[in-house]
Amino acid sequence: MIPRIRHLTTLENLSRECIERLLDRAITMRDASAHGTRKLDLLAGRTILNLFFEPSTRTRTSFELAARRLGADVINFDIGFSSTSKGEELFDTLHTLEAMHLDAIVVRHKVSGTPDELVRHAMSGVSVINAGDGNRAHPTQGLLDVLTIRQHRPDFSRLTVVICGDVQHSRVARSDVHALTKLGAGEIRLCGPASLMPDVNEFPSCKIYNDFDKAIEGADAAIMLRLQKERMASTELPDEAAYFRQYGLDSRRLAMAAKGCLVMHPGPINRGIEIAPAVADGAQSRILEQVANGVFVRMAVLGEMLGR
Amino acid sequence: MIPRIRHLTTLENLSRECIERLLDRAITMRDASAHGTRKLDLLAGRTILNLFFEPSTRTRTSFELAARRLGADVINFDIGFSSTSKGEELFDTLHTLEAMHLDAIVVRHKVSGTPDELVRHAMSGVSVINAGDGNRAHPTQGLLDVLTIRQHRPDFSRLTVVICGDVQHSRVARSDVHALTKLGAGEIRLCGPASLMPDVNEFPSCKIYNDFDKAIEGADAAIMLRLQKERMASTELPDEAAYFRQYGLDSRRLAMAAKGCLVMHPGPINRGIEIAPAVADGAQSRILEQVANGVFVRMAVLGEMLGR
Amino acid sequence: MIPRIRHLTTLENLSRECIERLLDRAITMRDASAHGTRKLDLLAGRTILNLFFEPSTRTRTSFELAARRLGADVINFDIGFSSTSKGEELFDTLHTLEAMHLDAIVVRHKVSGTPDELVRHAMSGVSVINAGDGNRAHPTQGLLDVLTIRQHRPDFSRLTVVICGDVQHSRVARSDVHALTKLGAGEIRLCGPASLMPDVNEFPSCKIYNDFDKAIEGADAAIMLRLQKERMASTELPDEAAYFRQYGLDSRRLAMAAKGCLVMHPGPINRGIEIAPAVADGAQSRILEQVANGVFVRMAVLGEMLGR
């Protein structure tokens, strides 16, 4: 019997069994929804607070929908995004929210490690869920990505995944690698411009590529990362068109991947930069399945943490 | 049996029967409320999302109240109002929201036609409700205006309505004309400074006036439009006082209208510009009835679209 | 039988019995919560609207939690904080909200007296609750402060309280004095730099100090006020360190107070300016009890006003 998780700041410290249980729970949530159950009351009387120090309407909305579908109340604690709340000021905010008897805090912060700091300083039984911290982790994104892959390619031991783009600054890439590694993925390839690749020692189990034509070859899933446009300057690439030619996923490259290769992206997509419109909207695109799975995964996490 | 509406982007394509059914439903909602029913559960388990690209606290709040009184959950999707989201970016947002299994999207956008674009690109069963698009339409405002008139002047065939102000840029005026025309209003007069009047061919069934003294004569209802102050520059008028003298509704002009002429305004009012304070607050003012009817009309629309 | 309150703009016009009943109600709310009741349905079907013209995430969240725990719906009416809405414009907003059939409006405004203006202009049965107006009053803060003191020092006749800081600009200080006076507190001391002290005639029942070493002596409770940093310029003090040396609460000063002196602050605290970190986090600190009591007091006020 694997104990329930109480916080979720990264997937690194979760067991394979725990991750699989969360994915199975997400499928249960999806099936209930498919059978017409619009609302469960698993979290009736619970209050979830969204504490976003970086704007992210999509992720906040996904968490809000997940919480409400389980019957919880949701409070959006709108700190100004110009706020640099950190250190004691951040912990005073945490303790104030704890004193108000909240059940969970969903936090996004640009400083890596902030959710773990909140866990360390929490005084009551509040649960902390990381909705993205700096470059470090975005664990519910990692879960929804492996859930989406598992629905199409259940045997991870034979799976080759390529993650392409600005890996160095991507919390999505890190949480994907954590989840894929835990689930025993056959091969994980990381690809991007040299200046946007992480230190070679950070991902010892992954293969590093700079040539996307080689990285895509035979891949069962391609996870394309969003390019922050301000990062272009730090690459050797002159412009977005050049980036797309070298690292964009178009039909030619998709044809080099394994048959039926899953096309994935955490969104929002930059059409014509990371991905060709025809590929984003094509038959192999799983991008909207990822969005749908995001709600189910977040329902699973909240249900596991706070359900009776 | 008239089929239920699935989207509401404009009143132009609704039949008279459909409009009357929505007005009757609104009265049912009002009566339930008057008899102490604070909450219906017609939309229990449904989720409505407010997608406002222009700020409008009043209209958003009216939709939010309507949805909650029917038992629905409401999500405010706060895109920055500086966002110029359009084209593919807008449709990607739409598809993301659809993938999250929302039941309806209430949209306001400064570009005319945006709600219809959303309807055309919608992939799932989501309903789209226009809460105002550019100069084009604001259908729930049109409905609440004719509901307010019908409560006092049920026989539209004998009705003379004057709509006064910046007709050219007014989605309220357009939706009012659509609704009044469908319901067979006897005479519709449009009045305003020449530079703020629409092309003469746009409203063939309306009479056009530049002299408000003539336009108000014998009117059963006067709908005063809000003047966007930045429009003053494009008129031949030197200042707001001059606007009020020529196009404001004061007691003298109201006395020229038919006995008991209904005084209406979509709000928020500019006192002393479109309307004299004594008239806005006077016995003939229906402005707050319009606000109350707004909630009932939106309940009717949501109930019709999403109710079991 | 003391009649129910219908509005709450200041504690000045409440009787001692009424204040005690609200405190007792707050304890009932706390006990229900302590026994595992997460949600009451006292306000099911009611709608509370937050109308904040000054940003205050903490107070707004506390009211929102209180309302939701009683089963009410909550609408956040997000007027831009740059708005200077006042006079007729403010009353038009009020009347619009009343027409939408809200049950209560929680208002914060930088102009003193705004909530009373709303009460005077209200046309329907809406209740107005002051969440802070200018320098004048913050009645739920006053209630939560005396509730916190009462839990530890039930005999107010023998109580000495010191309120220290920018008393002149503090609505918290004023509401605390109102509540403490009504409940018969033995001695109320006000302390701060001369330039930040109110007119001597405003608080005839209080003792005025400029020397915090003298004011703290023998005090049973010390309420430290937040220093708005822009106020420093108007004092004779060169910087925040000098302020802390003269008016900050540190361990040395706390030792001069009565044994077990309650350390209080309305939050958010400026560590090292009003209060030493060791004191804010020490065994005598009641700051987080204040936060918890804030939710219970607001539940009590809403329940009294709107409950069946």
Short mmCIF file of N, CA and C in Angstrom, two decimals, chain A residues 27-164:
data_model
loop_
_atom_site.label_atom_id
_atom_site.label_comp_id
_atom_site.label_asym_id
_atom_site.label_seq_id
_atom_site.Cartn_x
_atom_site.Cartn_y
_atom_site.Cartn_z
N ILE A 27 -7.66 8.39 -15.32
CA ILE A 27 -8.53 7.66 -16.26
C ILE A 27 -9.92 7.45 -15.63
N THR A 28 -9.94 7.18 -14.35
CA THR A 28 -11.24 7.05 -13.65
C THR A 28 -12.03 8.35 -13.75
N MET A 29 -11.34 9.46 -13.57
CA MET A 29 -11.99 10.77 -13.68
C MET A 29 -12.52 10.98 -15.10
N ARG A 30 -11.71 10.60 -16.07
CA ARG A 30 -12.12 10.77 -17.47
C ARG A 30 -13.34 9.91 -17.77
N ASP A 31 -13.33 8.69 -17.27
CA ASP A 31 -14.45 7.79 -17.56
C ASP A 31 -15.74 8.29 -16.90
N ALA A 32 -15.63 8.79 -15.69
CA ALA A 32 -16.82 9.34 -15.02
C ALA A 32 -17.39 10.48 -15.85
N SER A 33 -16.49 11.32 -16.36
CA SER A 33 -16.90 12.45 -17.17
C SER A 33 -17.54 11.96 -18.48
N ALA A 34 -16.94 10.95 -19.10
CA ALA A 34 -17.46 10.42 -20.37
C ALA A 34 -18.84 9.80 -20.18
N HIS A 35 -19.11 9.29 -18.98
CA HIS A 35 -20.42 8.70 -18.72
C HIS A 35 -21.43 9.72 -18.22
N GLY A 36 -21.08 11.00 -18.35
CA GLY A 36 -22.08 12.03 -18.08
C GLY A 36 -22.06 12.59 -16.67
N THR A 37 -21.16 12.09 -15.83
CA THR A 37 -21.07 12.66 -14.49
C THR A 37 -20.33 13.98 -14.59
N ARG A 38 -21.06 15.07 -14.37
CA ARG A 38 -20.44 16.38 -14.55
C ARG A 38 -19.73 16.83 -13.30
N LYS A 39 -20.15 16.31 -12.18
CA LYS A 39 -19.58 16.80 -10.94
C LYS A 39 -19.53 15.69 -9.90
N LEU A 40 -18.40 15.53 -9.28
CA LEU A 40 -18.25 14.59 -8.18
C LEU A 40 -18.24 15.44 -6.91
N ASP A 41 -18.50 14.82 -5.77
CA ASP A 41 -18.45 15.63 -4.56
C ASP A 41 -17.32 15.18 -3.63
N LEU A 42 -16.29 14.64 -4.27
CA LEU A 42 -15.14 14.12 -3.53
C LEU A 42 -14.50 15.18 -2.64
N LEU A 43 -14.53 16.42 -3.09
CA LEU A 43 -13.87 17.51 -2.34
C LEU A 43 -14.88 18.54 -1.84
N ALA A 44 -16.13 18.13 -1.64
CA ALA A 44 -17.14 19.07 -1.13
C ALA A 44 -16.67 19.67 0.19
N GLY A 45 -16.76 20.98 0.31
CA GLY A 45 -16.36 21.66 1.53
C GLY A 45 -14.88 22.00 1.59
N ARG A 46 -14.11 21.55 0.60
CA ARG A 46 -12.67 21.88 0.57
C ARG A 46 -12.46 23.20 -0.19
N THR A 47 -11.40 23.89 0.15
CA THR A 47 -11.07 25.14 -0.54
C THR A 47 -9.65 25.07 -1.09
N ILE A 48 -9.54 25.32 -2.38
CA ILE A 48 -8.25 25.33 -3.07
C ILE A 48 -7.93 26.78 -3.43
N LEU A 49 -6.72 27.21 -3.20
CA LEU A 49 -6.35 28.59 -3.52
C LEU A 49 -5.28 28.59 -4.61
N ASN A 50 -5.52 29.39 -5.64
CA ASN A 50 -4.53 29.57 -6.70
C ASN A 50 -3.65 30.76 -6.36
N LEU A 51 -2.36 30.51 -6.22
CA LEU A 51 -1.39 31.55 -5.85
C LEU A 51 -0.38 31.65 -6.99
N PHE A 52 -0.70 32.48 -7.97
CA PHE A 52 0.12 32.56 -9.18
C PHE A 52 0.94 33.85 -9.18
N PHE A 53 2.25 33.69 -9.13
CA PHE A 53 3.15 34.85 -9.21
C PHE A 53 3.58 35.10 -10.65
N GLU A 54 3.25 34.18 -11.54
CA GLU A 54 3.44 34.37 -12.98
C GLU A 54 2.07 34.17 -13.61
N PRO A 55 1.74 34.98 -14.62
CA PRO A 55 0.42 34.78 -15.23
C PRO A 55 0.38 33.47 -16.01
N SER A 56 -0.71 32.76 -15.91
CA SER A 56 -0.92 31.57 -16.73
C SER A 56 -2.39 31.22 -16.68
N THR A 57 -3.14 31.84 -17.56
CA THR A 57 -4.59 31.64 -17.54
C THR A 57 -4.94 30.20 -17.82
N ARG A 58 -4.22 29.55 -18.75
CA ARG A 58 -4.58 28.18 -19.12
C ARG A 58 -4.40 27.21 -17.95
N THR A 59 -3.24 27.26 -17.33
CA THR A 59 -2.98 26.32 -16.24
C THR A 59 -3.88 26.62 -15.04
N ARG A 60 -4.07 27.89 -14.73
CA ARG A 60 -4.94 28.25 -13.62
C ARG A 60 -6.36 27.77 -13.88
N THR A 61 -6.83 27.98 -15.10
CA THR A 61 -8.19 27.55 -15.45
C THR A 61 -8.32 26.04 -15.37
N SER A 62 -7.30 25.32 -15.80
CA SER A 62 -7.33 23.85 -15.74
C SER A 62 -7.43 23.39 -14.28
N PHE A 63 -6.63 23.98 -13.41
CA PHE A 63 -6.72 23.63 -11.97
C PHE A 63 -8.09 24.03 -11.41
N GLU A 64 -8.58 25.19 -11.81
CA GLU A 64 -9.86 25.66 -11.27
C GLU A 64 -10.99 24.72 -11.69
N LEU A 65 -10.99 24.31 -12.96
CA LEU A 65 -12.01 23.37 -13.44
C LEU A 65 -11.91 22.04 -12.71
N ALA A 66 -10.67 21.56 -12.53
CA ALA A 66 -10.48 20.26 -11.86
C ALA A 66 -11.05 20.32 -10.44
N ALA A 67 -10.74 21.40 -9.73
CA ALA A 67 -11.20 21.53 -8.35
C ALA A 67 -12.72 21.62 -8.28
N ARG A 68 -13.29 22.40 -9.16
CA ARG A 68 -14.75 22.59 -9.12
C ARG A 68 -15.48 21.31 -9.51
N ARG A 69 -14.92 20.55 -10.43
CA ARG A 69 -15.59 19.30 -10.84
C ARG A 69 -15.59 18.29 -9.71
N LEU A 70 -14.71 18.49 -8.75
CA LEU A 70 -14.70 17.62 -7.57
C LEU A 70 -15.50 18.24 -6.43
N GLY A 71 -16.14 19.38 -6.70
CA GLY A 71 -17.01 19.97 -5.68
C GLY A 71 -16.32 20.94 -4.74
N ALA A 72 -15.05 21.24 -4.97
CA ALA A 72 -14.32 22.16 -4.09
C ALA A 72 -14.63 23.62 -4.43
N ASP A 73 -14.42 24.50 -3.48
CA ASP A 73 -14.42 25.93 -3.75
C ASP A 73 -13.02 26.34 -4.20
N VAL A 74 -12.95 27.36 -5.04
CA VAL A 74 -11.66 27.83 -5.55
C VAL A 74 -11.56 29.33 -5.29
N ILE A 75 -10.44 29.74 -4.74
CA ILE A 75 -10.17 31.16 -4.53
C ILE A 75 -8.96 31.53 -5.40
N ASN A 76 -9.11 32.57 -6.21
CA ASN A 76 -7.96 33.08 -6.93
C ASN A 76 -7.36 34.23 -6.13
N PHE A 77 -6.16 34.01 -5.62
CA PHE A 77 -5.48 35.01 -4.80
C PHE A 77 -4.61 35.81 -5.75
N ASP A 78 -5.14 36.98 -6.17
CA ASP A 78 -4.49 37.69 -7.27
C ASP A 78 -3.42 38.63 -6.77
N ILE A 79 -2.26 38.09 -6.50
CA ILE A 79 -1.15 38.98 -6.22
C ILE A 79 -0.72 39.58 -7.54
N GLY A 80 -0.31 40.84 -7.51
CA GLY A 80 0.16 41.48 -8.74
C GLY A 80 1.35 40.71 -9.27
N PHE A 81 1.40 40.57 -10.58
CA PHE A 81 2.48 39.77 -11.13
C PHE A 81 3.80 40.53 -11.11
N SER A 82 3.73 41.80 -10.76
CA SER A 82 4.97 42.56 -10.60
C SER A 82 5.57 42.24 -9.23
N SER A 83 4.79 41.64 -8.36
CA SER A 83 5.27 41.31 -7.02
C SER A 83 6.46 40.36 -7.10
N THR A 84 7.46 40.62 -6.28
CA THR A 84 8.61 39.73 -6.25
C THR A 84 8.62 38.97 -4.93
N SER A 85 7.45 38.80 -4.38
CA SER A 85 7.27 38.17 -3.06
C SER A 85 8.19 36.96 -2.89
N LYS A 86 9.02 37.02 -1.90
CA LYS A 86 9.96 35.92 -1.64
C LYS A 86 10.43 36.00 -0.20
N GLY A 87 11.12 34.96 0.21
CA GLY A 87 11.68 34.95 1.56
C GLY A 87 10.59 35.13 2.60
N GLU A 88 10.88 35.91 3.63
CA GLU A 88 9.96 36.06 4.76
C GLU A 88 8.59 36.55 4.33
N GLU A 89 8.58 37.46 3.35
CA GLU A 89 7.31 38.01 2.88
C GLU A 89 6.43 36.88 2.31
N LEU A 90 7.07 35.98 1.57
CA LEU A 90 6.34 34.84 0.99
C LEU A 90 5.83 33.92 2.09
N PHE A 91 6.65 33.68 3.09
CA PHE A 91 6.24 32.76 4.16
C PHE A 91 5.15 33.38 5.02
N ASP A 92 5.20 34.70 5.20
CA ASP A 92 4.10 35.36 5.93
C ASP A 92 2.79 35.20 5.15
N THR A 93 2.87 35.33 3.83
CA THR A 93 1.66 35.09 3.02
C THR A 93 1.18 33.66 3.20
N LEU A 94 2.11 32.70 3.16
CA LEU A 94 1.76 31.29 3.37
C LEU A 94 1.06 31.10 4.71
N HIS A 95 1.64 31.65 5.76
CA HIS A 95 1.09 31.42 7.10
C HIS A 95 -0.27 32.10 7.25
N THR A 96 -0.43 33.25 6.61
CA THR A 96 -1.73 33.92 6.61
C THR A 96 -2.78 33.03 5.95
N LEU A 97 -2.42 32.45 4.81
CA LEU A 97 -3.38 31.59 4.10
C LEU A 97 -3.66 30.33 4.91
N GLU A 98 -2.64 29.79 5.56
CA GLU A 98 -2.86 28.61 6.41
C GLU A 98 -3.82 28.93 7.56
N ALA A 99 -3.65 30.13 8.12
CA ALA A 99 -4.51 30.52 9.24
C ALA A 99 -5.97 30.63 8.81
N MET A 100 -6.18 30.85 7.50
CA MET A 100 -7.56 30.92 6.98
C MET A 100 -8.11 29.52 6.70
N HIS A 101 -7.34 28.48 7.00
CA HIS A 101 -7.80 27.09 6.87
C HIS A 101 -8.11 26.68 5.44
N LEU A 102 -7.17 26.93 4.56
CA LEU A 102 -7.28 26.42 3.20
C LEU A 102 -6.81 24.97 3.17
N ASP A 103 -7.28 24.22 2.19
CA ASP A 103 -6.87 22.82 2.10
C ASP A 103 -5.67 22.63 1.18
N ALA A 104 -5.58 23.42 0.14
CA ALA A 104 -4.44 23.28 -0.78
C ALA A 104 -4.12 24.62 -1.42
N ILE A 105 -2.84 24.80 -1.69
CA ILE A 105 -2.36 25.99 -2.40
C ILE A 105 -1.69 25.52 -3.68
N VAL A 106 -2.18 26.01 -4.80
CA VAL A 106 -1.58 25.73 -6.11
C VAL A 106 -0.69 26.92 -6.43
N VAL A 107 0.60 26.70 -6.54
CA VAL A 107 1.51 27.84 -6.66
C VAL A 107 2.32 27.79 -7.95
N ARG A 108 2.43 28.95 -8.59
CA ARG A 108 3.36 29.13 -9.70
C ARG A 108 4.26 30.32 -9.35
N HIS A 109 5.56 30.14 -9.53
CA HIS A 109 6.51 31.20 -9.17
C HIS A 109 7.71 31.09 -10.09
N LYS A 110 8.28 32.24 -10.43
CA LYS A 110 9.39 32.19 -11.38
C LYS A 110 10.69 31.71 -10.75
N VAL A 111 10.74 31.68 -9.43
CA VAL A 111 11.97 31.22 -8.76
C VAL A 111 11.89 29.71 -8.51
N SER A 112 12.83 28.97 -9.08
CA SER A 112 12.87 27.52 -8.90
C SER A 112 12.99 27.20 -7.41
N GLY A 113 12.24 26.20 -6.97
CA GLY A 113 12.34 25.77 -5.58
C GLY A 113 11.34 26.40 -4.66
N THR A 114 10.59 27.40 -5.15
CA THR A 114 9.63 28.07 -4.26
C THR A 114 8.60 27.10 -3.66
N PRO A 115 8.01 26.18 -4.44
CA PRO A 115 7.02 25.28 -3.82
C PRO A 115 7.63 24.45 -2.69
N ASP A 116 8.87 24.00 -2.84
CA ASP A 116 9.49 23.22 -1.76
C ASP A 116 9.74 24.08 -0.54
N GLU A 117 10.07 25.35 -0.76
CA GLU A 117 10.23 26.27 0.36
C GLU A 117 8.91 26.40 1.12
N LEU A 118 7.81 26.46 0.37
CA LEU A 118 6.51 26.56 1.02
C LEU A 118 6.22 25.30 1.82
N VAL A 119 6.54 24.13 1.27
CA VAL A 119 6.33 22.87 2.00
C VAL A 119 7.14 22.89 3.30
N ARG A 120 8.39 23.33 3.20
CA ARG A 120 9.25 23.35 4.39
C ARG A 120 8.73 24.30 5.46
N HIS A 121 8.11 25.39 5.05
CA HIS A 121 7.64 26.39 6.02
C HIS A 121 6.18 26.21 6.41
N ALA A 122 5.48 25.29 5.77
CA ALA A 122 4.06 25.11 6.11
C ALA A 122 3.93 24.64 7.56
N MET A 123 2.97 25.20 8.27
CA MET A 123 2.82 24.88 9.69
C MET A 123 1.61 23.98 9.93
N SER A 124 0.65 24.01 9.02
CA SER A 124 -0.57 23.25 9.21
C SER A 124 -0.66 22.13 8.19
N GLY A 125 -1.83 21.60 8.00
CA GLY A 125 -2.01 20.47 7.09
C GLY A 125 -2.25 20.85 5.65
N VAL A 126 -1.93 22.09 5.28
CA VAL A 126 -2.19 22.51 3.91
C VAL A 126 -1.32 21.73 2.92
N SER A 127 -1.88 21.40 1.76
CA SER A 127 -1.12 20.74 0.68
C SER A 127 -0.63 21.78 -0.30
N VAL A 128 0.58 21.57 -0.80
CA VAL A 128 1.16 22.48 -1.79
C VAL A 128 1.28 21.73 -3.12
N ILE A 129 0.79 22.35 -4.18
CA ILE A 129 0.89 21.76 -5.52
C ILE A 129 1.63 22.75 -6.40
N ASN A 130 2.70 22.27 -7.01
CA ASN A 130 3.51 23.10 -7.89
C ASN A 130 2.85 23.18 -9.27
N ALA A 131 2.52 24.41 -9.68
CA ALA A 131 1.98 24.62 -11.03
C ALA A 131 3.04 25.21 -11.94
N GLY A 132 4.32 24.99 -11.59
CA GLY A 132 5.42 25.50 -12.39
C GLY A 132 6.31 26.41 -11.58
N ASP A 133 7.59 26.02 -11.38
CA ASP A 133 8.53 26.88 -10.66
C ASP A 133 9.79 27.04 -11.49
N GLY A 134 10.03 28.28 -11.94
CA GLY A 134 11.22 28.59 -12.70
C GLY A 134 11.45 27.59 -13.81
N ASN A 135 12.70 27.12 -13.92
CA ASN A 135 13.05 26.13 -14.95
C ASN A 135 12.95 24.73 -14.41
N ARG A 136 12.48 24.58 -13.18
CA ARG A 136 12.69 23.35 -12.47
C ARG A 136 11.67 22.23 -12.69
N ALA A 137 10.43 22.50 -12.46
CA ALA A 137 9.45 21.41 -12.54
C ALA A 137 8.05 21.94 -12.80
N HIS A 138 7.25 21.11 -13.44
CA HIS A 138 5.84 21.38 -13.71
C HIS A 138 5.19 19.99 -13.69
N PRO A 139 5.06 19.46 -12.46
CA PRO A 139 4.76 18.03 -12.36
C PRO A 139 3.43 17.61 -12.97
N THR A 140 2.39 18.43 -12.88
CA THR A 140 1.12 17.99 -13.49
C THR A 140 1.24 17.96 -15.01
N GLN A 141 2.10 18.82 -15.58
CA GLN A 141 2.34 18.75 -17.02
C GLN A 141 3.05 17.44 -17.36
N GLY A 142 4.03 17.06 -16.54
CA GLY A 142 4.72 15.78 -16.76
C GLY A 142 3.74 14.62 -16.72
N LEU A 143 2.83 14.66 -15.76
CA LEU A 143 1.84 13.58 -15.64
C LEU A 143 0.90 13.54 -16.83
N LEU A 144 0.45 14.70 -17.25
CA LEU A 144 -0.51 14.69 -18.36
C LEU A 144 0.17 14.28 -19.65
N ASP A 145 1.45 14.57 -19.78
CA ASP A 145 2.17 14.15 -20.98
C ASP A 145 2.34 12.63 -21.02
N VAL A 146 2.73 12.03 -19.90
CA VAL A 146 2.89 10.56 -19.95
C VAL A 146 1.53 9.87 -20.01
N LEU A 147 0.49 10.49 -19.46
CA LEU A 147 -0.85 9.90 -19.61
C LEU A 147 -1.25 9.88 -21.09
N THR A 148 -0.99 10.99 -21.77
CA THR A 148 -1.35 11.07 -23.20
C THR A 148 -0.57 10.03 -24.01
N ILE A 149 0.71 9.88 -23.69
CA ILE A 149 1.51 8.87 -24.40
C ILE A 149 0.99 7.47 -24.08
N ARG A 150 0.72 7.20 -22.80
CA ARG A 150 0.32 5.85 -22.39
C ARG A 150 -0.97 5.40 -23.07
N GLN A 151 -1.86 6.37 -23.35
CA GLN A 151 -3.12 6.01 -24.01
C GLN A 151 -2.89 5.45 -25.41
N HIS A 152 -1.75 5.86 -26.02
CA HIS A 152 -1.49 5.40 -27.40
C HIS A 152 -0.36 4.39 -27.48
N ARG A 153 0.56 4.44 -26.53
CA ARG A 153 1.74 3.57 -26.56
C ARG A 153 1.94 3.03 -25.15
N PRO A 154 1.15 2.05 -24.76
CA PRO A 154 1.19 1.60 -23.35
C PRO A 154 2.51 0.96 -22.93
N ASP A 155 3.28 0.42 -23.87
CA ASP A 155 4.54 -0.25 -23.49
C ASP A 155 5.70 0.75 -23.55
N PHE A 156 6.00 1.34 -22.38
CA PHE A 156 7.03 2.38 -22.34
C PHE A 156 8.42 1.84 -22.61
N SER A 157 8.65 0.56 -22.36
CA SER A 157 10.02 0.01 -22.54
C SER A 157 10.47 0.09 -23.99
N ARG A 158 9.48 0.14 -24.90
CA ARG A 158 9.83 0.18 -26.32
C ARG A 158 9.65 1.58 -26.91
N LEU A 159 9.55 2.56 -26.03
CA LEU A 159 9.19 3.92 -26.46
C LEU A 159 10.43 4.79 -26.69
N THR A 160 10.43 5.51 -27.81
CA THR A 160 11.44 6.54 -28.04
C THR A 160 10.74 7.90 -28.11
N VAL A 161 11.15 8.80 -27.22
CA VAL A 161 10.54 10.14 -27.16
C VAL A 161 11.61 11.18 -27.46
N VAL A 162 11.26 12.15 -28.29
CA VAL A 162 12.17 13.28 -28.49
C VAL A 162 11.50 14.54 -27.94
N ILE A 163 12.29 15.30 -27.17
CA ILE A 163 11.83 16.58 -26.62
C ILE A 163 12.68 17.65 -27.28
N CYS A 164 12.05 18.58 -27.99
CA CYS A 164 12.83 19.50 -28.84
C CYS A 164 12.53 20.95 -28.54
#
